[in-house]
Coordinates of C-alpha atoms in Angstrom, one line a residue:
M1484 CA -57.8 81.0 -267.4
V1485 CA -60.5 83.3 -270.1
V1486 CA -58.1 83.7 -272.8
G1487 CA -58.7 87.8 -273.6
K1488 CA -58.6 86.9 -277.6
F1489 CA -61.5 84.8 -276.9
F1490 CA -63.5 87.8 -275.4
S1491 CA -61.7 91.1 -277.1
V1492 CA -63.6 89.7 -280.6
F1493 CA -66.5 91.0 -279.6
V1494 CA -66.0 95.4 -279.9
L1495 CA -65.5 95.1 -283.2
C1496 CA -66.0 91.8 -285.2
C1497 CA -69.1 89.7 -286.6
V1498 CA -70.7 88.0 -283.9
V1499 CA -72.2 84.2 -284.1
L1500 CA -74.5 83.5 -281.5
F1501 CA -74.7 80.0 -280.5
N1502 CA -76.4 77.5 -277.7
I1503 CA -73.2 77.1 -276.1
G1504 CA -72.2 80.9 -276.1
V1505 CA -70.5 83.3 -278.8
E1506 CA -67.4 83.2 -281.1
G1507 CA -66.4 84.9 -283.1
S1508 CA -62.2 85.5 -285.3
H1509 CA -59.0 85.8 -282.8
K1510 CA -58.0 89.4 -283.3
V1511 CA -56.7 92.0 -280.4
Y1512 CA -57.8 95.4 -280.9
P1513 CA -55.4 97.1 -279.1
H1514 CA -57.1 100.3 -279.0
Y1515 CA -60.2 98.8 -277.0
Q1516 CA -58.5 97.2 -274.2
S1517 CA -58.0 100.2 -273.0
L1518 CA -61.3 102.7 -273.6
K1519 CA -62.9 104.6 -270.8
L1520 CA -66.1 105.5 -269.8
D1521 CA -65.4 108.9 -270.8
E1522 CA -64.7 108.3 -274.4
T1523 CA -67.9 106.6 -275.0
S1524 CA -70.7 108.2 -273.3
A1525 CA -70.4 109.9 -269.6
N1526 CA -73.9 110.4 -269.1
V1527 CA -74.9 106.3 -269.5
K1528 CA -77.1 106.0 -266.8
E1529 CA -75.9 102.6 -264.4
V1530 CA -79.2 100.7 -264.7
H1531 CA -77.5 97.9 -265.0
R1532 CA -75.0 98.0 -262.3
T1533 CA -75.4 95.7 -259.7
G1534 CA -76.3 96.8 -255.7
F1535 CA -75.1 94.2 -254.5
H1536 CA -72.8 91.8 -256.4
F1537 CA -69.0 92.1 -256.3
Q1538 CA -67.5 94.5 -258.8
P1539 CA -65.1 97.4 -259.0
P1540 CA -66.0 101.0 -259.7
E1541 CA -65.3 99.9 -263.6
N1542 CA -63.5 98.2 -266.5
W1543 CA -63.6 94.6 -267.0
I1544 CA -63.4 91.2 -264.6
N1545 CA -62.7 87.8 -265.0
D1546 CA -61.2 85.1 -262.8
P1547 CA -61.6 84.9 -259.3
N1548 CA -58.3 83.6 -259.0
G1549 CA -57.6 83.1 -255.0
P1550 CA -59.8 83.3 -252.9
M1551 CA -58.7 82.5 -249.2
I1552 CA -59.0 82.9 -245.4
Y1553 CA -56.2 84.9 -244.0
K1554 CA -55.8 86.8 -240.4
G1555 CA -59.7 87.8 -240.3
L1556 CA -59.9 88.6 -244.1
Y1557 CA -61.6 87.0 -246.4
H1558 CA -58.9 87.8 -249.9
L1559 CA -60.1 87.5 -253.4
F1560 CA -57.9 88.3 -255.9
Y1561 CA -59.5 88.3 -259.8
Q1562 CA -58.1 89.0 -263.3
Y1563 CA -58.8 92.5 -264.0
N1564 CA -57.6 95.4 -266.5
P1565 CA -57.4 98.4 -265.0
K1566 CA -57.1 100.0 -268.1
G1567 CA -60.4 99.2 -269.9
A1568 CA -64.0 97.7 -270.1
V1569 CA -62.8 94.7 -271.8
W1570 CA -59.6 91.6 -271.9
G1571 CA -56.4 93.1 -272.4
N1572 CA -53.5 94.1 -269.6
I1573 CA -54.6 92.2 -266.9
V1574 CA -53.7 92.2 -263.6
W1575 CA -54.6 90.3 -260.7
A1576 CA -56.8 92.3 -258.7
H1577 CA -56.9 91.6 -254.4
S1578 CA -59.4 93.2 -252.5
V1579 CA -59.9 91.9 -249.0
S1580 CA -63.4 91.6 -246.9
K1581 CA -64.3 91.3 -243.2
D1582 CA -67.7 89.3 -244.8
L1583 CA -67.9 89.2 -247.7
I1584 CA -70.2 91.5 -248.7
N1585 CA -68.2 94.2 -248.0
W1586 CA -65.3 95.0 -250.2
E1587 CA -62.1 96.7 -249.9
F1588 CA -59.5 97.3 -253.0
L1589 CA -56.2 97.1 -252.6
E1590 CA -53.6 97.5 -255.3
P1591 CA -53.0 94.8 -257.9
A1592 CA -51.5 92.0 -256.3
I1593 CA -48.9 90.9 -259.2
W1594 CA -48.7 91.7 -262.6
P1595 CA -46.4 91.1 -265.6
S1596 CA -43.1 92.1 -264.3
K1597 CA -40.4 89.4 -265.2
P1598 CA -39.6 87.8 -267.5
F1599 CA -41.6 84.6 -266.5
D1600 CA -44.7 86.6 -266.9
I1601 CA -43.9 90.0 -268.9
N1602 CA -47.0 88.8 -271.1
G1603 CA -49.1 88.1 -269.0
C1604 CA -50.3 87.0 -265.2
W1605 CA -53.3 85.0 -265.9
S1606 CA -55.6 82.3 -263.6
G1607 CA -54.2 79.7 -260.6
S1608 CA -55.2 79.7 -256.8
V1609 CA -53.5 80.4 -253.4
T1610 CA -51.9 77.3 -251.2
I1611 CA -51.4 78.1 -247.5
L1612 CA -48.7 76.1 -246.2
P1613 CA -47.7 74.9 -242.9
G1614 CA -47.2 77.9 -240.4
N1615 CA -50.1 80.0 -242.5
R1616 CA -48.1 81.5 -245.4
P1617 CA -50.0 81.5 -248.3
I1618 CA -48.4 80.9 -251.7
I1619 CA -49.9 82.5 -254.8
L1620 CA -49.5 79.8 -257.7
Y1621 CA -50.4 81.5 -261.9
T1622 CA -50.1 80.9 -265.1
G1623 CA -47.2 83.5 -266.5
L1624 CA -46.8 84.5 -270.0
D1625 CA -43.3 84.1 -271.3
P1626 CA -41.2 85.8 -274.3
Q1627 CA -42.3 83.2 -276.7
K1628 CA -45.5 83.2 -275.3
R1629 CA -45.0 79.4 -273.8
Q1630 CA -47.4 79.3 -270.8
V1631 CA -45.5 78.8 -267.6
Q1632 CA -46.5 78.3 -264.2
N1633 CA -45.3 80.9 -261.4
Y1634 CA -45.1 81.2 -257.7
A1635 CA -45.7 84.3 -255.6
I1636 CA -45.0 85.3 -251.9
P1637 CA -46.4 88.1 -249.5
K1638 CA -43.2 90.2 -248.8
N1639 CA -45.2 90.8 -244.7
L1640 CA -46.9 88.1 -243.3
S1641 CA -47.3 90.4 -240.2
D1642 CA -49.7 92.1 -242.8
P1643 CA -53.3 90.6 -242.6
Y1644 CA -54.2 93.0 -245.9
L1645 CA -51.6 91.7 -247.6
R1646 CA -50.4 94.7 -249.6
E1647 CA -47.6 93.1 -251.5
W1648 CA -46.7 90.5 -253.0
I1649 CA -43.0 88.9 -254.4
K1650 CA -42.0 87.2 -257.6
P1651 CA -38.5 85.5 -256.5
D1652 CA -36.2 84.8 -259.2
N1653 CA -36.3 81.5 -259.2
N1654 CA -39.4 81.2 -261.6
P1655 CA -40.7 79.4 -263.6
L1656 CA -41.3 76.5 -261.2
V1657 CA -42.7 74.5 -264.0
V1658 CA -43.0 74.9 -267.3
P1659 CA -44.1 72.6 -270.6
G1660 CA -43.0 69.5 -271.5
E1661 CA -41.6 68.1 -274.1
G1662 CA -44.6 66.9 -276.7
M1663 CA -47.3 69.4 -274.1
N1664 CA -48.7 72.1 -275.9
A1665 CA -47.1 75.0 -274.6
T1666 CA -50.0 77.6 -275.6
A1667 CA -52.4 75.2 -273.7
F1668 CA -51.2 75.0 -270.0
R1669 CA -52.6 76.7 -267.7
D1670 CA -54.3 77.5 -264.3
P1671 CA -52.3 76.0 -261.1
T1672 CA -55.0 74.4 -258.9
T1673 CA -55.0 75.2 -255.0
A1674 CA -52.1 72.3 -253.9
W1675 CA -52.7 69.0 -251.5
R1676 CA -50.3 67.7 -249.1
V1677 CA -50.6 63.6 -249.3
D1678 CA -47.8 61.5 -246.9
G1679 CA -44.8 64.4 -247.6
H1680 CA -45.4 65.2 -251.1
W1681 CA -47.4 68.4 -252.2
K1682 CA -49.6 67.9 -255.5
M1683 CA -50.5 70.1 -258.0
L1684 CA -52.9 69.9 -261.0
V1685 CA -52.2 72.6 -264.1
G1686 CA -55.3 72.4 -267.3
T1687 CA -53.8 70.9 -270.8
K1688 CA -55.5 69.4 -273.7
R1689 CA -53.3 66.5 -276.8
K1690 CA -55.6 67.2 -279.5
H1691 CA -59.2 67.7 -278.6
R1692 CA -58.7 65.3 -275.6
G1693 CA -59.1 67.2 -272.1
M1694 CA -56.8 66.7 -269.8
T1695 CA -55.5 67.9 -266.4
V1696 CA -51.5 66.5 -265.3
L1697 CA -50.4 66.6 -261.6
Y1698 CA -47.3 67.7 -260.5
R1699 CA -45.5 66.6 -257.7
S1700 CA -43.0 68.1 -254.9
R1701 CA -41.7 67.4 -250.8
D1702 CA -40.8 71.5 -251.2
F1703 CA -43.1 73.2 -253.1
M1704 CA -40.0 74.5 -254.9
K1705 CA -39.4 71.3 -257.0
W1706 CA -42.4 69.6 -259.1
T1707 CA -42.1 66.7 -261.6
K1708 CA -45.0 65.3 -263.8
A1709 CA -46.9 62.4 -263.2
Q1710 CA -46.2 59.9 -266.3
H1711 CA -50.5 59.9 -266.4
P1712 CA -53.4 62.0 -266.6
F1713 CA -54.3 62.7 -263.2
H1714 CA -57.9 62.6 -265.8
S1715 CA -59.0 63.1 -269.3
K1716 CA -61.9 62.9 -272.0
E1717 CA -62.0 62.6 -275.2
H1718 CA -63.5 65.9 -277.1
T1719 CA -63.4 67.5 -274.9
G1720 CA -61.1 70.1 -275.7
M1721 CA -58.6 72.8 -273.3
W1722 CA -59.8 72.2 -269.7
E1723 CA -59.6 75.0 -267.9
C1724 CA -59.4 76.7 -264.2
P1725 CA -59.5 73.2 -262.9
D1726 CA -60.1 72.5 -259.1
F1727 CA -60.3 69.1 -257.1
F1728 CA -61.2 69.0 -252.9
P1729 CA -63.0 66.2 -251.2
V1730 CA -66.3 66.5 -249.8
S1731 CA -67.5 64.6 -246.7
L1732 CA -69.7 62.2 -247.0
H1733 CA -71.3 63.0 -243.3
S1734 CA -71.2 66.7 -242.7
E1735 CA -72.5 69.1 -244.6
N1736 CA -68.9 71.6 -243.3
G1737 CA -66.3 71.7 -246.0
L1738 CA -63.1 70.2 -245.7
D1739 CA -59.3 71.5 -246.1
T1740 CA -58.1 70.9 -249.2
S1741 CA -55.3 67.7 -248.2
V1742 CA -58.4 65.2 -246.1
I1743 CA -58.7 62.7 -248.2
G1744 CA -60.1 59.2 -246.7
E1745 CA -62.8 56.2 -245.9
N1746 CA -65.7 59.4 -245.0
V1747 CA -64.3 61.5 -248.2
K1748 CA -65.7 61.6 -251.6
H1749 CA -63.9 63.9 -254.0
V1750 CA -65.3 66.9 -256.4
F1751 CA -63.3 67.6 -260.2
K1752 CA -64.3 70.4 -261.8
V1753 CA -63.4 71.6 -265.4
S1754 CA -63.9 74.8 -267.0
L1755 CA -64.6 73.7 -270.3
D1756 CA -63.2 76.4 -273.1
L1757 CA -64.9 75.1 -276.2
T1758 CA -68.6 76.0 -274.2
R1759 CA -67.9 78.4 -271.8
Y1760 CA -69.5 76.1 -268.4
D1761 CA -68.4 74.4 -265.8
Y1762 CA -68.6 71.0 -265.1
Y1763 CA -68.2 68.6 -262.2
T1764 CA -67.8 64.8 -261.1
V1765 CA -68.0 63.4 -258.2
G1766 CA -65.4 60.2 -257.7
T1767 CA -63.1 59.1 -255.3
Y1768 CA -58.7 60.0 -255.6
D1769 CA -56.7 57.2 -255.8
K1770 CA -53.7 58.9 -253.9
N1771 CA -51.5 55.6 -254.9
K1772 CA -52.2 56.0 -258.6
D1773 CA -52.6 59.9 -258.2
R1774 CA -56.0 59.7 -260.7
Y1775 CA -59.1 61.0 -260.4
I1776 CA -62.3 57.7 -260.7
P1777 CA -65.5 59.3 -261.1
D1778 CA -68.5 58.1 -260.0
N1779 CA -70.6 55.7 -262.6
T1780 CA -74.1 58.5 -261.3
S1781 CA -73.5 61.5 -264.3
V1782 CA -72.5 62.4 -267.4
D1783 CA -68.4 62.9 -267.5
G1784 CA -68.1 65.4 -270.0
W1785 CA -71.2 67.8 -272.1
G1786 CA -74.4 66.3 -270.8
G1787 CA -72.2 66.1 -267.7
L1788 CA -73.6 68.1 -264.3
R1789 CA -73.1 71.8 -264.1
Y1790 CA -72.5 73.4 -260.7
D1791 CA -74.5 76.3 -263.1
Y1792 CA -76.2 76.2 -266.1
G1793 CA -76.3 79.7 -266.9
N1794 CA -73.3 82.2 -267.4
F1795 CA -71.4 81.5 -264.6
Y1796 CA -67.5 80.2 -265.2
A1797 CA -64.1 80.1 -264.3
S1798 CA -64.9 79.2 -260.7
K1799 CA -62.4 79.1 -257.5
S1800 CA -63.1 77.0 -254.0
F1801 CA -61.5 77.4 -250.5
F1802 CA -62.1 76.1 -247.3
D1803 CA -62.7 78.7 -244.4
D1804 CA -61.3 77.1 -241.1
V1805 CA -62.6 79.8 -239.6
K1806 CA -66.5 79.0 -240.0
N1807 CA -65.5 74.8 -241.6
R1808 CA -67.3 75.8 -244.7
R1809 CA -66.2 75.1 -248.2
I1810 CA -66.7 78.5 -250.5
L1811 CA -67.6 78.6 -254.2
W1812 CA -66.8 82.0 -256.4
G1813 CA -68.2 82.1 -259.5
W1814 CA -67.6 84.5 -262.2
A1815 CA -70.6 85.7 -264.4
N1816 CA -69.4 86.0 -268.2
E1817 CA -71.0 88.4 -270.2
S1818 CA -73.1 87.1 -272.9
D1819 CA -74.2 89.7 -274.7
T1820 CA -72.6 92.2 -277.2
A1821 CA -69.3 93.7 -275.6
T1822 CA -70.4 97.1 -277.1
H1823 CA -73.3 97.1 -274.6
D1824 CA -70.5 96.9 -272.2
V1825 CA -67.6 99.3 -272.9
E1826 CA -70.9 101.9 -272.9
K1827 CA -71.0 101.7 -269.7
G1828 CA -67.2 101.3 -268.8
W1829 CA -67.8 98.1 -266.8
A1830 CA -68.1 94.9 -267.9
G1831 CA -68.1 91.1 -265.7
I1832 CA -68.5 90.5 -261.9
Q1833 CA -68.5 87.9 -259.7
L1834 CA -71.6 85.7 -258.5
I1835 CA -72.6 86.2 -254.6
P1836 CA -70.3 83.1 -252.9
R1837 CA -71.8 80.1 -251.9
T1838 CA -71.9 77.2 -249.5
V1839 CA -71.0 73.7 -251.6
R1840 CA -71.4 70.4 -250.2
L1841 CA -72.6 66.8 -250.6
D1842 CA -76.4 66.0 -251.3
S1843 CA -77.7 62.7 -249.3
S1844 CA -77.8 61.1 -252.8
R1845 CA -73.8 61.5 -252.9
K1846 CA -74.7 62.0 -256.1
Q1847 CA -74.1 65.7 -256.9
L1848 CA -73.4 68.8 -255.3
V1849 CA -75.8 71.5 -252.8
Q1850 CA -75.0 75.0 -253.2
W1851 CA -76.7 78.1 -251.2
P1852 CA -76.1 81.9 -250.6
V1853 CA -74.0 82.3 -247.7
E1854 CA -75.8 83.2 -245.0
E1855 CA -73.8 86.2 -244.8
L1856 CA -76.0 88.2 -247.8
E1857 CA -78.5 87.5 -245.8
T1858 CA -77.4 91.3 -243.2
L1859 CA -78.7 92.7 -246.8
R1860 CA -82.2 92.4 -246.5
W1861 CA -85.0 95.0 -245.7
N1862 CA -88.3 95.1 -245.2
N1863 CA -90.2 91.4 -245.2
V1864 CA -93.1 90.6 -247.3
E1865 CA -94.8 87.8 -246.8
L1866 CA -97.0 85.5 -248.9
S1867 CA -99.3 82.7 -247.6
N1868 CA -102.0 79.8 -248.8
Q1869 CA -102.3 81.8 -252.5
K1870 CA -103.7 79.4 -255.0
L1871 CA -102.4 79.9 -258.5
T1872 CA -105.3 78.3 -261.6
K1873 CA -103.9 78.4 -265.0
G1874 CA -102.9 82.1 -266.1
N1875 CA -103.1 83.7 -262.9
K1876 CA -99.7 85.8 -261.7
V1877 CA -99.9 88.0 -258.7
E1878 CA -97.8 90.9 -258.4
I1879 CA -95.2 90.5 -255.3
K1880 CA -95.5 94.7 -254.2
G1881 CA -93.8 96.0 -250.8
I1882 CA -90.5 95.7 -251.9
T1883 CA -87.3 97.0 -254.9
A1884 CA -87.9 94.5 -257.3
G1885 CA -85.2 95.5 -258.7
Q1886 CA -83.1 94.3 -256.0
A1887 CA -84.4 91.8 -254.2
D1888 CA -84.1 88.2 -252.1
V1889 CA -87.3 86.2 -253.1
E1890 CA -87.6 82.2 -251.3
V1891 CA -91.1 80.8 -251.7
T1892 CA -91.9 77.1 -251.5
F1893 CA -94.7 76.1 -253.9
K1894 CA -97.4 73.5 -253.5
I1895 CA -98.6 70.5 -256.7
P1896 CA -101.3 68.6 -255.3
S1897 CA -101.5 66.2 -257.7
L1898 CA -99.3 65.6 -260.3
E1899 CA -101.5 63.7 -262.5
K1900 CA -101.3 66.2 -265.6
A1901 CA -98.2 66.1 -265.5
E1902 CA -96.9 65.9 -269.8
P1903 CA -95.1 63.1 -270.6
F1904 CA -91.9 63.0 -270.8
D1905 CA -89.7 61.5 -274.1
P1906 CA -86.6 60.1 -273.6
S1907 CA -84.6 61.9 -276.6
W1908 CA -85.8 65.2 -274.3
V1909 CA -81.1 65.4 -272.4
N1910 CA -80.8 68.5 -272.8
A1911 CA -82.5 71.3 -271.0
Q1912 CA -81.7 74.6 -272.7
E1913 CA -82.9 73.6 -275.6
L1914 CA -86.2 71.9 -273.7
C1915 CA -87.7 75.1 -272.2
A1916 CA -86.0 76.7 -275.1
H1917 CA -88.8 75.5 -277.1
K1918 CA -91.2 74.6 -273.5
G1919 CA -90.9 78.4 -272.6
S1920 CA -93.1 80.4 -269.9
H1921 CA -96.3 81.1 -272.4
V1922 CA -96.2 77.3 -273.3
Q1923 CA -99.0 76.3 -271.9
G1924 CA -98.4 72.9 -269.7
G1925 CA -99.8 70.2 -267.3
V1926 CA -98.1 71.0 -264.0
G1927 CA -96.1 74.4 -265.4
P1928 CA -94.4 76.5 -266.5
F1929 CA -94.9 77.9 -262.7
G1930 CA -92.8 79.9 -261.0
L1931 CA -91.1 84.0 -260.7
L1932 CA -91.5 86.8 -263.5
T1933 CA -87.4 88.6 -262.2
L1934 CA -87.2 92.4 -263.5
A1935 CA -90.4 92.4 -265.2
S1936 CA -92.1 95.4 -266.9
K1937 CA -96.2 96.7 -265.5
N1938 CA -97.6 95.1 -268.7
L1939 CA -94.8 92.5 -269.8
E1940 CA -93.0 93.7 -272.9
E1941 CA -89.9 92.7 -270.9
Y1942 CA -89.3 89.9 -267.9
T1943 CA -87.4 86.9 -266.9
P1944 CA -89.2 84.5 -265.4
V1945 CA -87.7 81.4 -263.2
F1946 CA -90.1 78.7 -263.6
F1947 CA -90.6 74.9 -263.1
R1948 CA -92.1 72.0 -265.4
V1949 CA -92.9 68.7 -264.2
F1950 CA -93.2 65.3 -266.6
K1951 CA -94.4 62.3 -265.8
S1952 CA -92.0 59.4 -267.2
K1953 CA -91.7 56.0 -267.8
D1954 CA -90.7 55.5 -263.6
K1955 CA -90.7 58.9 -262.2
H1956 CA -91.7 62.3 -262.5
V1957 CA -88.7 65.3 -264.0
V1958 CA -88.7 68.3 -263.1
L1959 CA -87.4 70.7 -265.7
M1960 CA -85.7 74.0 -264.2
C1961 CA -85.6 76.9 -266.4
S1962 CA -84.5 80.7 -266.1
D1963 CA -85.3 82.1 -270.3
A1964 CA -83.8 85.1 -271.0
T1965 CA -85.5 85.5 -274.6
S1966 CA -88.3 87.8 -273.1
S1967 CA -85.7 89.6 -270.9
S1968 CA -85.2 92.7 -272.7
L1969 CA -86.8 94.5 -275.9
K1970 CA -82.8 96.1 -276.7
Q1971 CA -81.9 93.8 -280.2
G1972 CA -78.4 92.3 -280.6
L1973 CA -78.2 90.9 -277.3
Y1974 CA -77.5 87.1 -276.4
K1975 CA -80.7 86.2 -273.9
P1976 CA -80.7 82.6 -273.9
S1977 CA -83.0 79.7 -272.8
F1978 CA -80.9 78.4 -269.6
A1979 CA -82.2 75.5 -267.7
G1980 CA -80.9 72.0 -266.1
F1981 CA -83.0 69.2 -264.5
V1982 CA -83.9 68.9 -261.3
D1983 CA -82.8 65.3 -259.2
V1984 CA -85.8 66.0 -256.1
D1985 CA -88.3 63.9 -254.7
L1986 CA -91.9 64.8 -254.6
A1987 CA -93.3 62.6 -252.8
D1988 CA -94.7 65.7 -250.8
G1989 CA -95.3 67.6 -254.0
K1990 CA -93.8 70.2 -252.9
L1991 CA -90.9 72.6 -255.3
S1992 CA -88.6 75.3 -253.6
L1993 CA -87.1 78.5 -255.3
R1994 CA -84.6 80.8 -254.3
S1995 CA -84.2 83.9 -256.6
L1996 CA -81.5 86.8 -256.4
I1997 CA -82.2 89.7 -258.6
D1998 CA -80.1 92.5 -258.3
H1999 CA -81.2 94.9 -261.4
S2000 CA -78.9 92.8 -264.3
V2001 CA -78.6 89.8 -262.9
V2002 CA -80.8 87.0 -261.6
E2003 CA -79.4 84.3 -260.0
S2004 CA -81.8 80.9 -259.7
F2005 CA -81.4 78.4 -256.7
G2006 CA -84.0 75.2 -257.4
A2007 CA -84.9 72.7 -254.7
G2008 CA -82.7 74.2 -251.3
G2009 CA -79.2 75.1 -254.2
K2010 CA -79.9 71.3 -256.1
T2011 CA -80.2 73.0 -259.9
C2012 CA -78.7 76.6 -259.9
I2013 CA -78.6 79.2 -262.5
S2014 CA -77.7 82.3 -263.3
S2015 CA -79.2 84.7 -265.9
R2016 CA -77.5 87.7 -267.4
V2017 CA -80.0 90.0 -268.1
Y2018 CA -80.2 93.7 -269.5
P2019 CA -83.8 95.2 -269.6
I2020 CA -84.9 98.7 -271.1
L2021 CA -88.4 99.1 -269.0
A2022 CA -88.1 96.9 -265.5
V2023 CA -85.2 98.7 -263.8
M2024 CA -84.9 100.5 -261.3
K2025 CA -88.1 102.1 -259.6
D2026 CA -90.6 100.0 -263.0
A2027 CA -89.0 97.0 -262.4
H2028 CA -92.1 94.4 -261.2
L2029 CA -92.0 90.8 -259.4
F2030 CA -94.9 88.2 -260.3
A2031 CA -95.6 84.8 -259.6
F2032 CA -97.2 82.8 -262.0
N2033 CA -99.0 79.5 -262.6
N2034 CA -99.6 79.0 -266.7
G2035 CA -100.5 75.2 -266.3
S2036 CA -103.9 72.9 -266.3
E2037 CA -103.2 72.3 -263.0
S2038 CA -103.5 75.0 -260.0
V2039 CA -100.3 75.0 -257.5
T2040 CA -100.6 76.8 -254.1
I2041 CA -97.8 78.9 -252.9
E2042 CA -97.2 77.4 -249.3
K2043 CA -95.2 80.2 -248.2
L2044 CA -93.1 83.3 -249.8
N2045 CA -90.7 85.7 -248.3
A2046 CA -88.9 88.7 -250.1
W2047 CA -86.8 91.0 -248.9
S2048 CA -85.3 94.6 -250.6
M2049 CA -81.8 94.1 -251.2
V2050 CA -80.1 97.3 -249.4
K2051 CA -76.2 98.0 -250.8
P2052 CA -73.8 96.6 -248.9
K2053 CA -71.6 99.6 -247.6
Q2054 CA -69.0 99.4 -249.4
M2055 CA -67.5 97.8 -252.7
N2056 CA -64.0 98.3 -253.8
N2057 CA -64.3 102.2 -253.8

């Protein structure tokens, strides 16, 4: 759950920007929680409103809650302020879709109405019980402002839209026990079943140690707390929106959350309140001790693997049993000042849903946009065998560059000119800020200049740079918003991540989804993903351009590039 006090400060407070995000005072301004578009500027052009990403017609959204499929319809619940464009008045909004692309907006599923949630209905998950019976688990704030775990059930299971939900009076199911922090106890996971017992996790912290607490139940109504944390880590702070699921060792198909066995690994993910990023590890679930043990293949903490190295937070996954895939939803947390969003009457988007699976190395995940997104492609432009020498750029014409899908494979003829890699460069984001797209290198930087103005006063480069370490090559992937807008006062970070890829064939692939104010990029087939929120003032609508470029002394070749204009879905919550 994104705690609202953190976001309410954007409007009237002095904001301090760090390389990890935005911080400020925790004072809430109720007037701004209900500020509507007509109270600010009704004539503001919505040049930054996305064309094919999930977004309500107006107002604030954050965490995706409990996505699921039921009777042929995809359901997405999400945190929503029905009264304004900043955090506040949060309800569980509800939209449904047949294809994950076109969405119908329904009435909220749940909102504060009972003593156990009278002060808030915060994040949670959906579990499908035997007999295809969905049940919502969510965090409520009771009259004492304690965070308690509640449930809701559909009023009519024969309705595929599940329009109405009931919150029974035997709530709450779980309350913070003695010695627990009642203000840091939230976001129950999808439950899984092992040997006749249901298990679920709740995020919390003990001083500065982040952790998840496990609860067990035979009947889903009476829950018992485990004696020890399911997993914890020192100096990581509050763990929000935990997620826990199995991945197959031998198949690209997804797995139901309750699957365990020799042929699976488990993924454990948390959203760190201190950094506003999502981190995960791959490891082993000990079902007898109810503990999670990360594999020793990545850092467990701030320096570890992330689903996405950009504007991406509070994610939630679910198993799609119709297409046998696990789908991941993430929220593009707002990184600019809130007044910019309030002026437009909306804030926040859900990023394109992604399939997620275990990489063949078994050390990390691979993500890719759901295949349904390709139905929005039209007007394909192709480019092949285009050589880019140092300083070259080529414009990709014939598409709507502000609303596009681009896939490109670069061929590197030689790695001899790769710059030496300093082992102290462990922070990819700092390295990208130091060696941006304008800084000449040996092999790279090369990639795409997205949402670019004609004369490059504005552009958001997404690019690679290759270094040579003692025994291997190191690939850095960047999505650098530093030059994305001439507008002052915006948070414009240099997002970056390292790419674990074999360059034996000299090829690097990149896919970027460009949608007016968001650029979602997938490097090396989805091994490294970066999403950037950007707000250009020149490179908008028909004045947005797209270029491929190289600023390295080693030439690279565009082996193949395919770009498409993207049409809008026929229905997007209207």
